[in-house]
mmCIF file of C-alpha atoms in Angstrom:
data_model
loop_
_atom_site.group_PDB
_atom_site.id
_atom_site.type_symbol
_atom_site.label_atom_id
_atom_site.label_comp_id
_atom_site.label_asym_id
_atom_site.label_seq_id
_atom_site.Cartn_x
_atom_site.Cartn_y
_atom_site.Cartn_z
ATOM 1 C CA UNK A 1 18.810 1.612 -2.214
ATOM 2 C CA UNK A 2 18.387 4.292 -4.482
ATOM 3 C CA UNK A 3 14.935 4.802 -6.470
ATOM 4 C CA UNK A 4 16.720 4.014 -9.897
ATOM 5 C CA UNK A 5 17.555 0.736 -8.849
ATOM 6 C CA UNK A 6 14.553 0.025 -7.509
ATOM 7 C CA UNK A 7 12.729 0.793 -10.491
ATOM 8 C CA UNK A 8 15.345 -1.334 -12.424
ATOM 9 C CA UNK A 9 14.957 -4.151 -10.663
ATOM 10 C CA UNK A 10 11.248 -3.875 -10.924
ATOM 11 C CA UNK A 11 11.794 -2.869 -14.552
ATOM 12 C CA UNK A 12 10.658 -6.642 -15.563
ATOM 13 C CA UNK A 13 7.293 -6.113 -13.934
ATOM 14 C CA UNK A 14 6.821 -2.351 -15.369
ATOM 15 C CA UNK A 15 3.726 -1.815 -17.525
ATOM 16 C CA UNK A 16 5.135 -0.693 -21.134
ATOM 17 C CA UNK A 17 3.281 2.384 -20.790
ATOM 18 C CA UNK A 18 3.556 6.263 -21.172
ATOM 19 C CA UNK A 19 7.320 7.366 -19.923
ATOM 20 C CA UNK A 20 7.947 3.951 -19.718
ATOM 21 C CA UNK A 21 7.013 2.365 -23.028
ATOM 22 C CA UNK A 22 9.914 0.082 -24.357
ATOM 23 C CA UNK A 23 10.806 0.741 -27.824
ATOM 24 C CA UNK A 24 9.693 -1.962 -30.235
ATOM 25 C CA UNK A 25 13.043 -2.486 -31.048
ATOM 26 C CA UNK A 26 14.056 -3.013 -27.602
ATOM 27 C CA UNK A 27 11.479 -5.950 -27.542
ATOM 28 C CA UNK A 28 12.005 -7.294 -30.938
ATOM 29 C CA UNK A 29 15.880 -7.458 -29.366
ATOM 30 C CA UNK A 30 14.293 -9.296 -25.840
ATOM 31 C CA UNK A 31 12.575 -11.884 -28.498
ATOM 32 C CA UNK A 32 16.281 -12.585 -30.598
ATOM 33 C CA UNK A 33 17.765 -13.457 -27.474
ATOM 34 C CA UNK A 34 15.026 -15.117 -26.093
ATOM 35 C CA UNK A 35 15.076 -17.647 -29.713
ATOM 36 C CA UNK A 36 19.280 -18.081 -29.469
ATOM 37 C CA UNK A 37 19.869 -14.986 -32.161
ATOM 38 C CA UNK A 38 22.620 -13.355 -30.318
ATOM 39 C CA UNK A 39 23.837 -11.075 -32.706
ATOM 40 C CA UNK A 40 20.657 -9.626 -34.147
ATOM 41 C CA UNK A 41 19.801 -8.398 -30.799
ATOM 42 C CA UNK A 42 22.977 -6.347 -30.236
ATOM 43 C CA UNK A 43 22.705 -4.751 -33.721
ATOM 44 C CA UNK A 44 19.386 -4.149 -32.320
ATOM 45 C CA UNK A 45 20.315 -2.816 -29.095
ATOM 46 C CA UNK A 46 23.434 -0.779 -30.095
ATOM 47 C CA UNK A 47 21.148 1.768 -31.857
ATOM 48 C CA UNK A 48 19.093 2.282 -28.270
ATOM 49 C CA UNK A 49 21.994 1.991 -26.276
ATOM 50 C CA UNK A 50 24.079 5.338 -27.571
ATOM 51 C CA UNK A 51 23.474 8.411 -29.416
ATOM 52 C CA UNK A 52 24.637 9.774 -32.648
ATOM 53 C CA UNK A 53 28.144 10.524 -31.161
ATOM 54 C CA UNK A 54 28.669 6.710 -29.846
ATOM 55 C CA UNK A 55 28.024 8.060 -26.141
ATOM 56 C CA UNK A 56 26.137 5.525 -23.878
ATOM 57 C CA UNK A 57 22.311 6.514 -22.825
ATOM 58 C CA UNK A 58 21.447 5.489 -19.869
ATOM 59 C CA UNK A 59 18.405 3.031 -19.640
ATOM 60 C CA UNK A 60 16.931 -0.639 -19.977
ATOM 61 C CA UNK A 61 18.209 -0.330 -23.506
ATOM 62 C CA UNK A 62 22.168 0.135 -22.610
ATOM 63 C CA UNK A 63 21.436 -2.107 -19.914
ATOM 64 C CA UNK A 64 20.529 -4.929 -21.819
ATOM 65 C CA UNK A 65 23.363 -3.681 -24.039
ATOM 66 C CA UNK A 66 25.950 -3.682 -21.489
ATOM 67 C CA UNK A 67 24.133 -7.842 -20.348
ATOM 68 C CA UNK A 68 24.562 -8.947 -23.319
ATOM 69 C CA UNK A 69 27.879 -8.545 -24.019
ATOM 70 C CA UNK A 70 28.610 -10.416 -21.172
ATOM 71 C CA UNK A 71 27.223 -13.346 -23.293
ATOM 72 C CA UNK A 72 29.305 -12.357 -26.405
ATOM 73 C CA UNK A 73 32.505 -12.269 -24.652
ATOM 74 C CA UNK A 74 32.455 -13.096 -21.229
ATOM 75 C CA UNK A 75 33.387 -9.441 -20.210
ATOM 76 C CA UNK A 76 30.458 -7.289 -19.417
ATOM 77 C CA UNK A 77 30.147 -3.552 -20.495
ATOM 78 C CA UNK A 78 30.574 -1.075 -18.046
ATOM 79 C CA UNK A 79 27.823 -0.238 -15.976
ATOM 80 C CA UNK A 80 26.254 3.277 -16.721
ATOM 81 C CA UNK A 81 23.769 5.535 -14.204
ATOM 82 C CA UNK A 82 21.588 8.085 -15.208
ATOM 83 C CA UNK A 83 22.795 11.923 -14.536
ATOM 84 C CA UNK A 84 23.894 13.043 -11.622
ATOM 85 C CA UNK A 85 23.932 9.236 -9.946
ATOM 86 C CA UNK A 86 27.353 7.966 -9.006
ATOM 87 C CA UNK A 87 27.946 3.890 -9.320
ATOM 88 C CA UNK A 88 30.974 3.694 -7.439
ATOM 89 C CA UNK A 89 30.639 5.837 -4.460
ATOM 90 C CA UNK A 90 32.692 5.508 -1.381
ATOM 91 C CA UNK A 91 31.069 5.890 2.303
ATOM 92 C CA UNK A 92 33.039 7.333 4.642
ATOM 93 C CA UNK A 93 30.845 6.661 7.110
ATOM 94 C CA UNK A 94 30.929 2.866 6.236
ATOM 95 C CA UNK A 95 33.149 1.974 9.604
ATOM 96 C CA UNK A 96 34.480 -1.028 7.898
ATOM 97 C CA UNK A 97 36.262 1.058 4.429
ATOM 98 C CA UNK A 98 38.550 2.323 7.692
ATOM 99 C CA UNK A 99 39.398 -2.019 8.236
ATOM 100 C CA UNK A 100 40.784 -2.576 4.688
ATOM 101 C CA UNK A 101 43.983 -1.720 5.068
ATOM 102 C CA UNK A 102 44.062 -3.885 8.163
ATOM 103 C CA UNK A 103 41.982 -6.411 7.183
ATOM 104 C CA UNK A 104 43.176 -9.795 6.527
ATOM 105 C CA UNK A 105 42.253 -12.238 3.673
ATOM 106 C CA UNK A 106 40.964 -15.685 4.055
ATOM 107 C CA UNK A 107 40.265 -18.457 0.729
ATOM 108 C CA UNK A 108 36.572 -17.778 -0.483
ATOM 109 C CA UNK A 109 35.584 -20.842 -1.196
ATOM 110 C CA UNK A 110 37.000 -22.522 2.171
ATOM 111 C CA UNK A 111 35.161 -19.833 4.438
ATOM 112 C CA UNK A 112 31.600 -20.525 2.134
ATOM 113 C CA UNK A 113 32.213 -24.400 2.784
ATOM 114 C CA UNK A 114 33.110 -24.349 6.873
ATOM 115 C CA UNK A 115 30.340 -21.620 7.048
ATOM 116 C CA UNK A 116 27.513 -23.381 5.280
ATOM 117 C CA UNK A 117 27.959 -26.573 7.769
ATOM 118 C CA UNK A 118 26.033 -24.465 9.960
ATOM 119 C CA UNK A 119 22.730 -23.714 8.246
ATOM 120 C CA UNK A 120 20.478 -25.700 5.745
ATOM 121 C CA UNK A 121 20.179 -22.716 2.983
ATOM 122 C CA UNK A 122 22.923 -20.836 1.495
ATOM 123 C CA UNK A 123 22.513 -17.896 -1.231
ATOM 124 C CA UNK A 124 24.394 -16.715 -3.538
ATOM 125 C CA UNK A 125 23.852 -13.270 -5.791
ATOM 126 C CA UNK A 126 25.121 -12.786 -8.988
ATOM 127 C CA UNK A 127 25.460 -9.528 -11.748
ATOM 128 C CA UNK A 128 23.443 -10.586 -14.167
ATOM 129 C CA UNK A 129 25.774 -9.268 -17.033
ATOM 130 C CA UNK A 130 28.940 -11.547 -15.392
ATOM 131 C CA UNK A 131 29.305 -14.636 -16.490
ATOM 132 C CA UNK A 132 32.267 -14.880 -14.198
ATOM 133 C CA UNK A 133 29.940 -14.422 -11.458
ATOM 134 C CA UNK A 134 28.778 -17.884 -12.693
ATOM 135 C CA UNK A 135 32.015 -19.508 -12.652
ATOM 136 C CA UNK A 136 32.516 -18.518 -9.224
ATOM 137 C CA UNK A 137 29.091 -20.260 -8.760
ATOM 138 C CA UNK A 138 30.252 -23.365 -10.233
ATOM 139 C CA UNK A 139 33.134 -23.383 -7.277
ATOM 140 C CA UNK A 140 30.420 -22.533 -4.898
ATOM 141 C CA UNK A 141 28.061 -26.067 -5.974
ATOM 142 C CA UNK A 142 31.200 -27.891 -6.184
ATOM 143 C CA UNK A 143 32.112 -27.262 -2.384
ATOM 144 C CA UNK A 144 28.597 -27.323 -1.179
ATOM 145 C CA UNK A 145 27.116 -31.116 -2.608
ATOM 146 C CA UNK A 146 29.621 -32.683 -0.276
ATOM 147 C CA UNK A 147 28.213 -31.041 2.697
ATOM 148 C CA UNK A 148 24.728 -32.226 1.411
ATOM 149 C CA UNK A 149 23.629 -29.969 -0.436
ATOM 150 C CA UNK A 150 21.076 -31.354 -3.259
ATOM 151 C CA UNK A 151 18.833 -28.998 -4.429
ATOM 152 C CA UNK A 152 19.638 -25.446 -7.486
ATOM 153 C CA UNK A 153 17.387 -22.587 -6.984
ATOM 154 C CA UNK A 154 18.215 -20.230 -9.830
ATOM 155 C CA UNK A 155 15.957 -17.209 -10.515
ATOM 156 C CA UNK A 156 16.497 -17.420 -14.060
ATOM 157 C CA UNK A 157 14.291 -20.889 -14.349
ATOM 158 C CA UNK A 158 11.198 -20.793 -15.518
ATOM 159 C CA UNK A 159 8.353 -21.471 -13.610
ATOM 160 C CA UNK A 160 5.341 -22.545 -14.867
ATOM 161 C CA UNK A 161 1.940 -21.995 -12.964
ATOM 162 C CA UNK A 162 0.668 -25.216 -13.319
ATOM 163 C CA UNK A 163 2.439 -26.748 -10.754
ATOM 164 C CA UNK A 164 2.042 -30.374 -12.659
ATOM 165 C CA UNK A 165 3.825 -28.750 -15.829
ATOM 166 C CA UNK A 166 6.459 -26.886 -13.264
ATOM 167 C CA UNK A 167 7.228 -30.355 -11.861
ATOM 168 C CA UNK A 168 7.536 -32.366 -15.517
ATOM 169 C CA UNK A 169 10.148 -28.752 -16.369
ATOM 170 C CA UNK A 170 12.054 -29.682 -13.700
ATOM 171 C CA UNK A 171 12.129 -33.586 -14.243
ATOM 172 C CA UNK A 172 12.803 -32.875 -18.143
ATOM 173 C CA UNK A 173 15.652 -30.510 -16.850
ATOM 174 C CA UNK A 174 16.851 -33.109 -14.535
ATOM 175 C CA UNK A 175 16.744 -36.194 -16.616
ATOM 176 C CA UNK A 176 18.336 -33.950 -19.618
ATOM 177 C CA UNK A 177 21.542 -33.060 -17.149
ATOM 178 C CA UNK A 178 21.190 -29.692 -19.493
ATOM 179 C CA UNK A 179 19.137 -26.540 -20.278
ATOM 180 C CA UNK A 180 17.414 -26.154 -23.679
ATOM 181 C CA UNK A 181 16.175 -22.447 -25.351
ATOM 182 C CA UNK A 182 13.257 -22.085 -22.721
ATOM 183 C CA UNK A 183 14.689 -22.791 -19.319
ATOM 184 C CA UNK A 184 15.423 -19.489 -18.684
ATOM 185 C CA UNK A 185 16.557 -15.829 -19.889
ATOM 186 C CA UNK A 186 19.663 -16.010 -18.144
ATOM 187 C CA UNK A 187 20.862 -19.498 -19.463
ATOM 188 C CA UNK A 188 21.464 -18.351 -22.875
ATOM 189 C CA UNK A 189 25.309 -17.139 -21.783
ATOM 190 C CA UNK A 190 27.321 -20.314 -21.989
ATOM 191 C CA UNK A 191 28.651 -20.082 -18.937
ATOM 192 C CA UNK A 192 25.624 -19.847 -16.781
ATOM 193 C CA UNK A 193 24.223 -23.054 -18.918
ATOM 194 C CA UNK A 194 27.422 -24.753 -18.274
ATOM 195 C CA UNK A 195 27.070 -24.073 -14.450
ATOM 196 C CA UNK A 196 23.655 -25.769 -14.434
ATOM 197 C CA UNK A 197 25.030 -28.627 -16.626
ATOM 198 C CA UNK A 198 27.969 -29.509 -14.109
ATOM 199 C CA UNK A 199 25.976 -29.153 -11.065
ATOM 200 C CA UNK A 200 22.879 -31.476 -12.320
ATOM 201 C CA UNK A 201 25.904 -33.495 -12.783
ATOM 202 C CA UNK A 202 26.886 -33.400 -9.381
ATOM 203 C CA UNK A 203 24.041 -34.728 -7.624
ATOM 204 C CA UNK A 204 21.508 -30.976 -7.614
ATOM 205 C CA UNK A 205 18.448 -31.429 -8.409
ATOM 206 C CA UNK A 206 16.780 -28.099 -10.226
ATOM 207 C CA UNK A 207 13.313 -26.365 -8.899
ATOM 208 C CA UNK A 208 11.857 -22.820 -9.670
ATOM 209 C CA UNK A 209 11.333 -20.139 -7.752
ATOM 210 C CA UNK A 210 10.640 -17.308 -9.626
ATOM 211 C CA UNK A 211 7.054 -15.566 -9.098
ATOM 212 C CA UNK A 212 4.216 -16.620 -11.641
ATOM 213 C CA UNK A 213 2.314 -13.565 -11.613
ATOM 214 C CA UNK A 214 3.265 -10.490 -14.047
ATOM 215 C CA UNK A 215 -0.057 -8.482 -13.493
ATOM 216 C CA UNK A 216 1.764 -4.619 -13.604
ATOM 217 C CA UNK A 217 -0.652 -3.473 -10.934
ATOM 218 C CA UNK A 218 0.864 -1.131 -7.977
ATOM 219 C CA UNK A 219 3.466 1.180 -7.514
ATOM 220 C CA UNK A 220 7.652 -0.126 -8.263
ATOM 221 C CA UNK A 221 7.696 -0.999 -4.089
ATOM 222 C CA UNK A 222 4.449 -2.960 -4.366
ATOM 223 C CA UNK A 223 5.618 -5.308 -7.120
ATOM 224 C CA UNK A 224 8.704 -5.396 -6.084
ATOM 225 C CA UNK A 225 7.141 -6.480 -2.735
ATOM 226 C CA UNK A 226 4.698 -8.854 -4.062
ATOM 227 C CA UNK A 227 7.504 -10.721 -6.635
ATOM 228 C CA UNK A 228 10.137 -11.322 -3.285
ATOM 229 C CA UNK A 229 6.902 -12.988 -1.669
ATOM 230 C CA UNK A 230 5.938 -15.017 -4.173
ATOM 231 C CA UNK A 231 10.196 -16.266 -4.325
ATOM 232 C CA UNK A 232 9.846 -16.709 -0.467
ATOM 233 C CA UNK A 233 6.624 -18.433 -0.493
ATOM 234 C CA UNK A 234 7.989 -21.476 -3.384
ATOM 235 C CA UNK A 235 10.911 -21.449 -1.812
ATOM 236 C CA UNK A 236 9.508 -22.396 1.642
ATOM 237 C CA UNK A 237 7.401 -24.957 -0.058
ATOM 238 C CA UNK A 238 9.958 -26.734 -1.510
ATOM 239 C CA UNK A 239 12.089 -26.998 2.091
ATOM 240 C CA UNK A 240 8.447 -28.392 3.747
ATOM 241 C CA UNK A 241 8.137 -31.002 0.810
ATOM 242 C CA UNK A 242 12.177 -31.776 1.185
ATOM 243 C CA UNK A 243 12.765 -31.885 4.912
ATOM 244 C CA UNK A 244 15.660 -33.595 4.621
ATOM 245 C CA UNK A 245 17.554 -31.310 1.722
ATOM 246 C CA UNK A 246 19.996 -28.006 1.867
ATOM 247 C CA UNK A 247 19.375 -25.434 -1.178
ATOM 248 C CA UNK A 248 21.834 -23.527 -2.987
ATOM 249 C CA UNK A 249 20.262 -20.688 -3.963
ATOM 250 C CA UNK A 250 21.607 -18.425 -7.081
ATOM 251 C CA UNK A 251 19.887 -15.033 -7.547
ATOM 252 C CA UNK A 252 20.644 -11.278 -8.709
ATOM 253 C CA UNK A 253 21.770 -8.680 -6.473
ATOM 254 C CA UNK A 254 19.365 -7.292 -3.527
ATOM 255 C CA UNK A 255 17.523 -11.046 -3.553
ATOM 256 C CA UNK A 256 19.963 -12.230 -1.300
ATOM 257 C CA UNK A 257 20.145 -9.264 1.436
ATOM 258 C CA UNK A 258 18.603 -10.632 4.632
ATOM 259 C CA UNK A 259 17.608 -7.748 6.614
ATOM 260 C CA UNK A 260 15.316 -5.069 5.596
ATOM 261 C CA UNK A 261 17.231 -2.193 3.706
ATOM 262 C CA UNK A 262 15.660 1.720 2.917
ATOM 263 C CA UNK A 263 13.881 1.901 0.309
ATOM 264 C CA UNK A 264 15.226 5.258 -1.047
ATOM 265 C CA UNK A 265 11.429 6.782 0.002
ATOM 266 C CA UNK A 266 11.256 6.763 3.768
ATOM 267 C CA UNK A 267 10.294 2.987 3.548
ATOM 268 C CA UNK A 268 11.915 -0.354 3.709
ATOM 269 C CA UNK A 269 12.068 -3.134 1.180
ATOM 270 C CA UNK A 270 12.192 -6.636 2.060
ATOM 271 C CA UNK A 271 13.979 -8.793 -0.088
ATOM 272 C CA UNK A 272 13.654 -12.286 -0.635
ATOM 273 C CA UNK A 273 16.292 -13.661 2.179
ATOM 274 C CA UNK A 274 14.752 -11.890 4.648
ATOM 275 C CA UNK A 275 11.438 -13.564 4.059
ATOM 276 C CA UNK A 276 12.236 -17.135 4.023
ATOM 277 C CA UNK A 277 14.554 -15.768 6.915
ATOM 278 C CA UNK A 278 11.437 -15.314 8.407
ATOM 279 C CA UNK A 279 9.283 -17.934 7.314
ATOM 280 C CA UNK A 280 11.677 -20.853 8.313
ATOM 281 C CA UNK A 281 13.385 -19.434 11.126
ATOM 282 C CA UNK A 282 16.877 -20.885 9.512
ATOM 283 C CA UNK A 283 19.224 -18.398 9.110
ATOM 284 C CA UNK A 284 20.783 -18.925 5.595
ATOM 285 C CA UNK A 285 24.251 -18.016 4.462
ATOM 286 C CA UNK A 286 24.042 -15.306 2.312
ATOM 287 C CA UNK A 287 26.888 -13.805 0.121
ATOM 288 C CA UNK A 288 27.523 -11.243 -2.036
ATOM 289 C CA UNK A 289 29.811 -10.974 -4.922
ATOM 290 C CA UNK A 290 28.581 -8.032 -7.269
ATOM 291 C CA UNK A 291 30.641 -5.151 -5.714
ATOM 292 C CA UNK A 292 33.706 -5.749 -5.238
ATOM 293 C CA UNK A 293 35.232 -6.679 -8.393
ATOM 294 C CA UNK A 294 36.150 -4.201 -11.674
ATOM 295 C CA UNK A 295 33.910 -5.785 -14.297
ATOM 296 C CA UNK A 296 30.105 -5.022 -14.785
ATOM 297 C CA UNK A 297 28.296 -2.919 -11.869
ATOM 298 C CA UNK A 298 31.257 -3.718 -9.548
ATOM 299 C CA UNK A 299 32.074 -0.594 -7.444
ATOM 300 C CA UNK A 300 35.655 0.187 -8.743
ATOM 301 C CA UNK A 301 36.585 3.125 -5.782
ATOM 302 C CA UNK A 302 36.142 0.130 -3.046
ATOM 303 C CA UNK A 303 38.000 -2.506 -5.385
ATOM 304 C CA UNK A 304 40.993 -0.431 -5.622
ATOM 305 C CA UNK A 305 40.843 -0.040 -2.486
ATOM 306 C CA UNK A 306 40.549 -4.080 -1.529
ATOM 307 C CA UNK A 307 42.706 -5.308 -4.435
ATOM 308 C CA UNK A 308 45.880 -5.398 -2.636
ATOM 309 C CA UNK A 309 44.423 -8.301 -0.828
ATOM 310 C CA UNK A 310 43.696 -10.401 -3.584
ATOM 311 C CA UNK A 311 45.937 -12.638 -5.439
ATOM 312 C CA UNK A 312 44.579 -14.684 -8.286
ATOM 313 C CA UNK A 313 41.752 -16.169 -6.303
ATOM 314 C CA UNK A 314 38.517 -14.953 -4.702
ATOM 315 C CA UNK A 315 39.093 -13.870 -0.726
ATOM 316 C CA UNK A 316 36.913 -12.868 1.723
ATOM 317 C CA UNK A 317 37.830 -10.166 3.917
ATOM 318 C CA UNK A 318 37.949 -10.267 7.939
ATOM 319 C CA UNK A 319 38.516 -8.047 10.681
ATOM 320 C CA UNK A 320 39.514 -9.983 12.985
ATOM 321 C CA UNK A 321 37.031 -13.186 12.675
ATOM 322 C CA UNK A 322 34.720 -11.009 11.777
ATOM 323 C CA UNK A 323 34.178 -11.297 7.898
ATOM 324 C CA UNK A 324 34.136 -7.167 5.999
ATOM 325 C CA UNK A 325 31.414 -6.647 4.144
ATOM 326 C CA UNK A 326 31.187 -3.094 2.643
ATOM 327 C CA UNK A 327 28.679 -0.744 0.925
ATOM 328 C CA UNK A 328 24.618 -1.075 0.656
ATOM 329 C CA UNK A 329 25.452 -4.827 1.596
ATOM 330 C CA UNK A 330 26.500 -4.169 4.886
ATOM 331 C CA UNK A 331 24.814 -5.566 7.384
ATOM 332 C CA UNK A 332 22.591 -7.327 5.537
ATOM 333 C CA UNK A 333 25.127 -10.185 3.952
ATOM 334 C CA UNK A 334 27.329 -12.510 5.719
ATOM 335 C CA UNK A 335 29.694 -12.436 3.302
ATOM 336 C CA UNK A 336 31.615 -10.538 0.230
ATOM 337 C CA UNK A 337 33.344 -11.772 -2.108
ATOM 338 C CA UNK A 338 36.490 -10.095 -3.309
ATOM 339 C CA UNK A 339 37.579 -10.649 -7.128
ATOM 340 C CA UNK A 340 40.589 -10.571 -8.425
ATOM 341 C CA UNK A 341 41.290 -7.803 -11.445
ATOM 342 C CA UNK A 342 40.539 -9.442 -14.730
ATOM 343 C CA UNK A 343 43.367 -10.843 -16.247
ATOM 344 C CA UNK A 344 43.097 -12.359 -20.296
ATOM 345 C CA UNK A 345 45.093 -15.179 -21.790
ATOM 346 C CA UNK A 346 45.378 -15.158 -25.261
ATOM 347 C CA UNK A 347 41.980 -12.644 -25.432
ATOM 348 C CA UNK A 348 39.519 -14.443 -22.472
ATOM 349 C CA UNK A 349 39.530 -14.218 -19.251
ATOM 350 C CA UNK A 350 41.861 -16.041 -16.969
ATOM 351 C CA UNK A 351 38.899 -17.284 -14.765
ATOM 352 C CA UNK A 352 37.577 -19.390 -17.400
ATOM 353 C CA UNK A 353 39.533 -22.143 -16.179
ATOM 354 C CA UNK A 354 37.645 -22.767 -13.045
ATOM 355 C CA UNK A 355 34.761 -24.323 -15.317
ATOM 356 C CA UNK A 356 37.303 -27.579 -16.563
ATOM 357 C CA UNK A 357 37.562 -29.084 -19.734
ATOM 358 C CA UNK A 358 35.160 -27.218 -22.003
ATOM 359 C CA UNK A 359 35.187 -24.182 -19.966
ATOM 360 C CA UNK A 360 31.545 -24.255 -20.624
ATOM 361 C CA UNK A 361 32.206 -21.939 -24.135
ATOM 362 C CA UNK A 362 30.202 -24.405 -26.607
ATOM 363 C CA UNK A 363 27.207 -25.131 -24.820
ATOM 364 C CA UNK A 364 24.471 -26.456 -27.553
ATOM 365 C CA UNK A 365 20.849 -25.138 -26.941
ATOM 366 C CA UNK A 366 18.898 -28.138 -27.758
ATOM 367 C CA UNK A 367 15.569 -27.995 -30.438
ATOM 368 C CA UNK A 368 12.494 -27.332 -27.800
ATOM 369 C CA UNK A 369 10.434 -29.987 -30.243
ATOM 370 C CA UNK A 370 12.829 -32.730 -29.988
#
C-alpha cells in the first residue's frame, strides 16, 4: 500500500497539527454532517476542495468532498491522488490481469452464499463514498441470515467505552429496527441507513467494533496498528460471548485483507482480518468490492478490462474454480466483486432497485431526545 493511503486511512486518528492542521472550515463541515445539515457542509467543502479555476486539490478536504456527494446523489465524485500518484494503475506483473480474457463469470451473490457455508465470519469492504457499495451489502445480509447468520458488524457504529452504555446503544438500535443522528458517520447516506434498517429487520442483531481510543500518539503505522487491534480484539469478544452466532462484517477497504500486505516503508501492516484470522483460528470469507467498478476509487484501467464479463449484475471472476482477484487485493481476499457500469433511469442509478420498495431514499433521522 502506498504511504498516501496509509496516512489517509489513518487520517481519522491524525493530530490536527502543523502540516496537518485541518482547516476550521473543514471541521465546521465534519460537524454539519455530523447534525443532518447536508448541504451546508458541501458549500463548505467546495471552497477546500478546488482552487480558483474549479480544479480539484487533492486532500481530506476533496475527499470528504468527493464522500459526500455520494450522499447527495448516490454517485460518488471521482477519486483524486496527489501529484505524481496514479489511482488506476495496471500490474503487469499481476499473473491474473493475463486470466481476464479467459476468465469465466459466476453470480456474486450465489458464490458469497455457497462459500460462506463454510466458515462462521464473513467480511465485506465497502468505498466509503458508494452508497451502491451498500446496496450490494443489503444483497449480501439478505443471502447470509438464512445460512445463520445473526449478528451486523459495521465500522461506522459507534462505540461507546462504557461497555454498559455500548450494550443499551446497541439494544436502543435493535429495539428501534433503525439508526438515529448518532449511530454513526457513515449512516447519514440513506442508503447505508436503509441497509441497517432492512437487515435489523431480518433477524441481525447490531454490535460495535470500532476502537475507543483516539489518543494521536505514534507514527501513521502505529495507530493504524493499534486501531485494527482494538477492531480485532471486540470483535473476538463478541464471537466468545456468542458461541453459537456467524457475523457479517461491513468495513472500508484494507479492513478486510487477511494476510499481511507492505506497508509502502519496508514494513508490513496487519489489517483487521488478519487478526481475528489469527485470534480465532476461523478463516473468514473475505471480499472485496472497491476496485473493480467505475464509480468512486474504483480502478477504471482493470474495469475496462473486466467489463465484458458483466451483465447487469455483480459477478465474480474464476479461473478455472479458482475465483480472480486482482490488484493490491490479491492474495489477501477471497473474493472480488465485479460491478456492472453505472447505468441511470430517469437521473439515479439503476442499482437502486436492489433495496425494494422505498429504495431506502427517504430515510428519517430520528430526534436523539425523543
Amino acid at each position: 500500500m502506498s504511504r498516501w493511503m496509509m496516512a489517509a486511512a489513518c487520517f481519522a486518528l491524525a493530530a490536527p497539527s502543523g502540516a496537518q492542521q485541518i482547516d476550521k472550515r473543514e471541521l465546521d463541515a465534519m460537524n454539519a454532517r455530523a447534525s443532518g445539515r447536508l448541504m451546508e457542509a458541501d458549500a463548505l467543502l467546495r471552497v477546500l476542495a478546488f482552487d480558483a479555476q474549479g480544479k480539484p486539490k487533492p486532500g481530506s478536504a476533496y475527499d470528504r468532498w468527493a464522500e459526500l456527494q455520494g450522499v447527495l446523489t448516490n454517485t460518488p465524485a471521482p477519486a483524486v491522488a496527489p501529484p505524481g500518484v496514479s489511482l488506476s494503475p495496471v500490474d503487469q506483473d499481476d499473473p491474473g490481469v493475463a486470466r481476464i480474457a479467459t476468465a469465466t463469470p459466476r453470480d456474486a451473490i450465489a458464490t458469497i452464499a455457497e462459500r460462506a457455508k463454510a466458515t462462521r465470519i464473513v467480511i465485506l469492504n465497502e468505498d466509503h463514498a458508494s452508497p451502491r457499495d451498500r446496496a450490494f451489502a443489503l444483497e449480501v445480509a439478505r443471502a447470509l441470515r438464512p445460512l445463520g447468520y445473526d449478528l451486523l458488524g459495521a465500522e461506522t457504529f459507534s462505540h461507546d467505552p462504557d461497555p454498559d452504555r455500548a450494550q443499551a446503544d446497541r439494544a436502543r438500535m435493535a429495539h428501534d429496527g433503525f439508526v438515529r443522528r448518532m449511530t454513526g458517520y457513515y449512516t447519514s447516506d440513506p442508503v447505508f441507513a436503509d441497509f441497517v434498517r432492512q437487515s435489523l429487520a431480518l433477524g441481525y442483531r447490531p454490535f460495535a467494533y470500532e476502537t475507543t481510543r483516539h489518543d494521536r500518539a505514534g507514527s501513521p503505522a502505529e495507530r493504524i496498528a493499534q486501531r485494527e487491534q482494538d477492531q480485532a480484539d471486540a470483535i473476538v469478544r463478541m464471537l466468545k460471548a456468542n458461541p453459537r452466532s456467524k457475523l457479517f462484517l461491513y468495513v472500508g477497504f484494507h479492513h478486510a485483507m487477511e494476510a499481511p500486505v507492505p506497508d509502502g516503508d519496508g514494513g508490513q501492516t496487519r489489517w483487521m482480518a488478519s487478526r481475528v484470522k489469527a485470534m480465532t483460528g476461523i478463516d473468514p470469507l473475505t471480499i472485496e468490492q472497491t476496485m473493480l467498478n467505475d464509480s468512486g476509487s474504483g480502478n477504471l484501467a482493470l474495469h475496462a478490462l473486466t467489463r465484458s464479463k458483466v451483465k447487469n449484475r455483480p459477478v465474480v471472476l474464476f479461473d478455472g474454480a479458482t475465483p480472480l482477484v486482482l490488484g493490491e487485493y490479491r492474495s489477501v481476499n477471497d473474493l472480488q466483486i465485479v460491478h456492472p457500469p453505472l447505468q441511470l433511469i430517469d437521473g439515479r442509478p439503476e442499482w437502486m432497485r436492489v433495496m425494494g420498495g422505498d429504495a431506502g431514499t427517504h430515510q428519517i433521522f430520528a430526534d436523539e431526545r425523543s
